[in-house]
Amino acid sequence: MERRIIKGLLLVMVVITSCYYDVEETLYPPTACVTDNMSYQANIVPILERNCYSCHSVADGPNNGNIVVEGYTELLKYVDSGQLSASINHQTGYSAMPQDAPKLGNCDIAKIDQWILDGAPNN
């Protein structure tokens, strides 16, 4: 009889604990996307390195429509023409970038767009 009670209690404990679940937002609260004081070197270059340089570096330029975004002077051409922002925001009439890959994350896009709004400083 005692064994039955112990087995029953164990079963109840297993069922109760197996119903527990975590709420993702509680465990991993969303982090705010900070776009204040964007720096070309500290904020923009790492995004470009992760997402753009594999196709649009100095070495790969001739193979990708001669579009090079490596280096401030090269990137500024596409900033000034509006092509950089339009491409990463997938605007109609522009090649969506990165090509054949998911759109950049909202925070990365916001950082680039804010840097452009701030005058695209070479800092």
PDB file of C-alpha atoms in Angstrom:
ATOM      1  CA  MET A   1       0.000   0.000   0.000  1.00  0.00           C
ATOM      2  CA  GLU A   2       2.798   2.399   0.922  1.00  0.00           C
ATOM      3  CA  ARG A   3       4.518   1.620  -2.363  1.00  0.00           C
ATOM      4  CA  ARG A   4       1.378   2.577  -4.256  1.00  0.00           C
ATOM      5  CA  ILE A   5       1.153   5.854  -2.417  1.00  0.00           C
ATOM      6  CA  ILE A   6       4.822   6.644  -3.081  1.00  0.00           C
ATOM      7  CA  LYS A   7       4.454   5.721  -6.759  1.00  0.00           C
ATOM      8  CA  GLY A   8       1.327   7.856  -6.980  1.00  0.00           C
ATOM      9  CA  LEU A   9       3.045  10.825  -5.370  1.00  0.00           C
ATOM     10  CA  LEU A  10       6.021  10.450  -7.712  1.00  0.00           C
ATOM     11  CA  LEU A  11       3.700  10.316 -10.695  1.00  0.00           C
ATOM     12  CA  VAL A  12       1.894  13.462  -9.539  1.00  0.00           C
ATOM     13  CA  MET A  13       5.219  15.260  -9.043  1.00  0.00           C
ATOM     14  CA  VAL A  14       6.398  14.294 -12.527  1.00  0.00           C
ATOM     15  CA  VAL A  15       3.142  15.458 -14.107  1.00  0.00           C
ATOM     16  CA  ILE A  16       3.153  18.752 -12.239  1.00  0.00           C
ATOM     17  CA  THR A  17       6.786  19.557 -13.043  1.00  0.00           C
ATOM     18  CA  SER A  18       6.410  18.533 -16.677  1.00  0.00           C
ATOM     19  CA  CYS A  19       3.695  21.163 -17.134  1.00  0.00           C
ATOM     20  CA  TYR A  20       6.084  23.939 -16.204  1.00  0.00           C
ATOM     21  CA  TYR A  21       7.209  26.149 -19.061  1.00  0.00           C
ATOM     22  CA  ASP A  22       9.234  29.285 -19.378  1.00  0.00           C
ATOM     23  CA  VAL A  23       8.122  32.452 -21.072  1.00  0.00           C
ATOM     24  CA  GLU A  24      10.796  33.481 -23.573  1.00  0.00           C
ATOM     25  CA  GLU A  25      10.297  37.188 -22.945  1.00  0.00           C
ATOM     26  CA  THR A  26      10.870  36.625 -19.223  1.00  0.00           C
ATOM     27  CA  LEU A  27      13.999  34.539 -19.677  1.00  0.00           C
ATOM     28  CA  TYR A  28      15.426  36.611 -22.523  1.00  0.00           C
ATOM     29  CA  PRO A  29      14.062  40.123 -22.350  1.00  0.00           C
ATOM     30  CA  PRO A  30      14.457  42.004 -25.614  1.00  0.00           C
ATOM     31  CA  THR A  31      17.428  44.279 -25.638  1.00  0.00           C
ATOM     32  CA  ALA A  32      16.943  47.792 -26.846  1.00  0.00           C
ATOM     33  CA  CYS A  33      18.537  48.729 -30.113  1.00  0.00           C
ATOM     34  CA  VAL A  34      20.822  51.628 -29.291  1.00  0.00           C
ATOM     35  CA  THR A  35      21.349  53.923 -32.255  1.00  0.00           C
ATOM     36  CA  ASP A  36      22.782  56.946 -30.456  1.00  0.00           C
ATOM     37  CA  ASN A  37      26.205  58.178 -31.552  1.00  0.00           C
ATOM     38  CA  MET A  38      26.750  55.612 -34.292  1.00  0.00           C
ATOM     39  CA  SER A  39      30.393  55.234 -35.212  1.00  0.00           C
ATOM     40  CA  TYR A  40      31.543  54.088 -38.634  1.00  0.00           C
ATOM     41  CA  GLN A  41      34.421  52.088 -37.181  1.00  0.00           C
ATOM     42  CA  ALA A  42      32.753  50.686 -34.049  1.00  0.00           C
ATOM     43  CA  ASN A  43      29.196  50.096 -35.292  1.00  0.00           C
ATOM     44  CA  ILE A  44      28.931  50.126 -39.083  1.00  0.00           C
ATOM     45  CA  VAL A  45      32.072  48.261 -40.150  1.00  0.00           C
ATOM     46  CA  PRO A  46      31.229  45.156 -38.049  1.00  0.00           C
ATOM     47  CA  ILE A  47      27.779  44.963 -39.700  1.00  0.00           C
ATOM     48  CA  LEU A  48      29.355  45.291 -43.136  1.00  0.00           C
ATOM     49  CA  GLU A  49      32.023  42.704 -42.306  1.00  0.00           C
ATOM     50  CA  ARG A  50      29.378  40.165 -41.251  1.00  0.00           C
ATOM     51  CA  ASN A  51      26.972  40.782 -44.095  1.00  0.00           C
ATOM     52  CA  CYS A  52      28.562  42.561 -47.057  1.00  0.00           C
ATOM     53  CA  TYR A  53      32.298  42.104 -47.383  1.00  0.00           C
ATOM     54  CA  SER A  54      32.045  38.474 -48.483  1.00  0.00           C
ATOM     55  CA  CYS A  55      30.695  39.766 -51.833  1.00  0.00           C
ATOM     56  CA  HIS A  56      31.459  43.484 -51.891  1.00  0.00           C
ATOM     57  CA  SER A  57      35.057  43.760 -50.714  1.00  0.00           C
ATOM     58  CA  VAL A  58      37.931  45.267 -52.661  1.00  0.00           C
ATOM     59  CA  ALA A  59      39.027  41.763 -53.726  1.00  0.00           C
ATOM     60  CA  ASP A  60      35.535  40.714 -54.904  1.00  0.00           C
ATOM     61  CA  GLY A  61      34.454  44.004 -56.486  1.00  0.00           C
ATOM     62  CA  PRO A  62      34.990  43.055 -60.139  1.00  0.00           C
ATOM     63  CA  ASN A  63      32.945  39.885 -59.611  1.00  0.00           C
ATOM     64  CA  ASN A  64      29.951  41.667 -58.078  1.00  0.00           C
ATOM     65  CA  GLY A  65      29.076  44.494 -60.405  1.00  0.00           C
ATOM     66  CA  ASN A  66      32.034  46.550 -59.205  1.00  0.00           C
ATOM     67  CA  ILE A  67      30.108  47.429 -56.049  1.00  0.00           C
ATOM     68  CA  VAL A  68      32.587  47.742 -53.218  1.00  0.00           C
ATOM     69  CA  VAL A  69      31.497  48.827 -49.748  1.00  0.00           C
ATOM     70  CA  GLU A  70      34.802  48.089 -48.042  1.00  0.00           C
ATOM     71  CA  GLY A  71      36.455  51.297 -46.921  1.00  0.00           C
ATOM     72  CA  TYR A  72      34.809  54.561 -45.981  1.00  0.00           C
ATOM     73  CA  THR A  73      35.381  56.299 -49.330  1.00  0.00           C
ATOM     74  CA  GLU A  74      33.914  53.392 -51.288  1.00  0.00           C
ATOM     75  CA  LEU A  75      30.916  53.065 -48.971  1.00  0.00           C
ATOM     76  CA  LEU A  76      30.192  56.792 -49.085  1.00  0.00           C
ATOM     77  CA  LYS A  77      29.360  56.536 -52.818  1.00  0.00           C
ATOM     78  CA  TYR A  78      26.409  54.262 -51.996  1.00  0.00           C
ATOM     79  CA  VAL A  79      25.421  56.294 -48.938  1.00  0.00           C
ATOM     80  CA  ASP A  80      25.300  59.537 -50.941  1.00  0.00           C
ATOM     81  CA  SER A  81      23.318  57.967 -53.794  1.00  0.00           C
ATOM     82  CA  GLY A  82      20.808  56.431 -51.371  1.00  0.00           C
ATOM     83  CA  GLN A  83      21.575  52.973 -52.705  1.00  0.00           C
ATOM     84  CA  LEU A  84      22.895  51.548 -49.419  1.00  0.00           C
ATOM     85  CA  SER A  85      19.799  52.381 -47.379  1.00  0.00           C
ATOM     86  CA  ALA A  86      17.407  51.437 -50.188  1.00  0.00           C
ATOM     87  CA  SER A  87      19.098  48.072 -50.736  1.00  0.00           C
ATOM     88  CA  ILE A  88      19.231  47.006 -47.083  1.00  0.00           C
ATOM     89  CA  ASN A  89      15.630  48.171 -46.584  1.00  0.00           C
ATOM     90  CA  HIS A  90      14.553  46.172 -49.672  1.00  0.00           C
ATOM     91  CA  GLN A  91      12.984  49.179 -51.372  1.00  0.00           C
ATOM     92  CA  THR A  92      11.382  48.727 -54.772  1.00  0.00           C
ATOM     93  CA  GLY A  93      13.713  49.532 -57.647  1.00  0.00           C
ATOM     94  CA  TYR A  94      16.878  48.482 -55.797  1.00  0.00           C
ATOM     95  CA  SER A  95      18.633  45.136 -55.469  1.00  0.00           C
ATOM     96  CA  ALA A  96      17.697  43.699 -52.085  1.00  0.00           C
ATOM     97  CA  MET A  97      20.807  43.108 -50.008  1.00  0.00           C
ATOM     98  CA  PRO A  98      22.240  40.877 -48.812  1.00  0.00           C
ATOM     99  CA  GLN A  99      21.458  39.005 -51.992  1.00  0.00           C
ATOM    100  CA  ASP A 100      20.158  35.441 -51.589  1.00  0.00           C
ATOM    101  CA  ALA A 101      20.200  35.849 -47.804  1.00  0.00           C
ATOM    102  CA  PRO A 102      17.734  37.021 -45.165  1.00  0.00           C
ATOM    103  CA  LYS A 103      17.245  40.738 -44.717  1.00  0.00           C
ATOM    104  CA  LEU A 104      19.505  42.317 -42.125  1.00  0.00           C
ATOM    105  CA  GLY A 105      18.096  42.439 -38.610  1.00  0.00           C
ATOM    106  CA  ASN A 106      15.989  45.466 -37.722  1.00  0.00           C
ATOM    107  CA  CYS A 107      18.600  46.736 -35.289  1.00  0.00           C
ATOM    108  CA  ASP A 108      21.426  46.540 -37.842  1.00  0.00           C
ATOM    109  CA  ILE A 109      19.295  48.401 -40.373  1.00  0.00           C
ATOM    110  CA  ALA A 110      18.354  51.016 -37.770  1.00  0.00           C
ATOM    111  CA  LYS A 111      22.022  51.532 -36.887  1.00  0.00           C
ATOM    112  CA  ILE A 112      23.029  52.043 -40.523  1.00  0.00           C
ATOM    113  CA  ASP A 113      20.062  54.313 -41.235  1.00  0.00           C
ATOM    114  CA  GLN A 114      20.783  56.411 -38.124  1.00  0.00           C
ATOM    115  CA  TRP A 115      24.460  56.686 -39.035  1.00  0.00           C
ATOM    116  CA  ILE A 116      23.398  57.935 -42.470  1.00  0.00           C
ATOM    117  CA  LEU A 117      20.917  60.411 -40.913  1.00  0.00           C
ATOM    118  CA  ASP A 118      23.737  61.664 -38.689  1.00  0.00           C
ATOM    119  CA  GLY A 119      25.698  62.576 -41.827  1.00  0.00           C
ATOM    120  CA  ALA A 120      27.631  59.285 -42.205  1.00  0.00           C
ATOM    121  CA  PRO A 121      30.637  60.524 -40.206  1.00  0.00           C
ATOM    122  CA  ASN A 122      34.012  58.864 -40.670  1.00  0.00           C
ATOM    123  CA  ASN A 123      34.541  58.182 -36.980  1.00  0.00           C
TER     124      ASN A 123
END
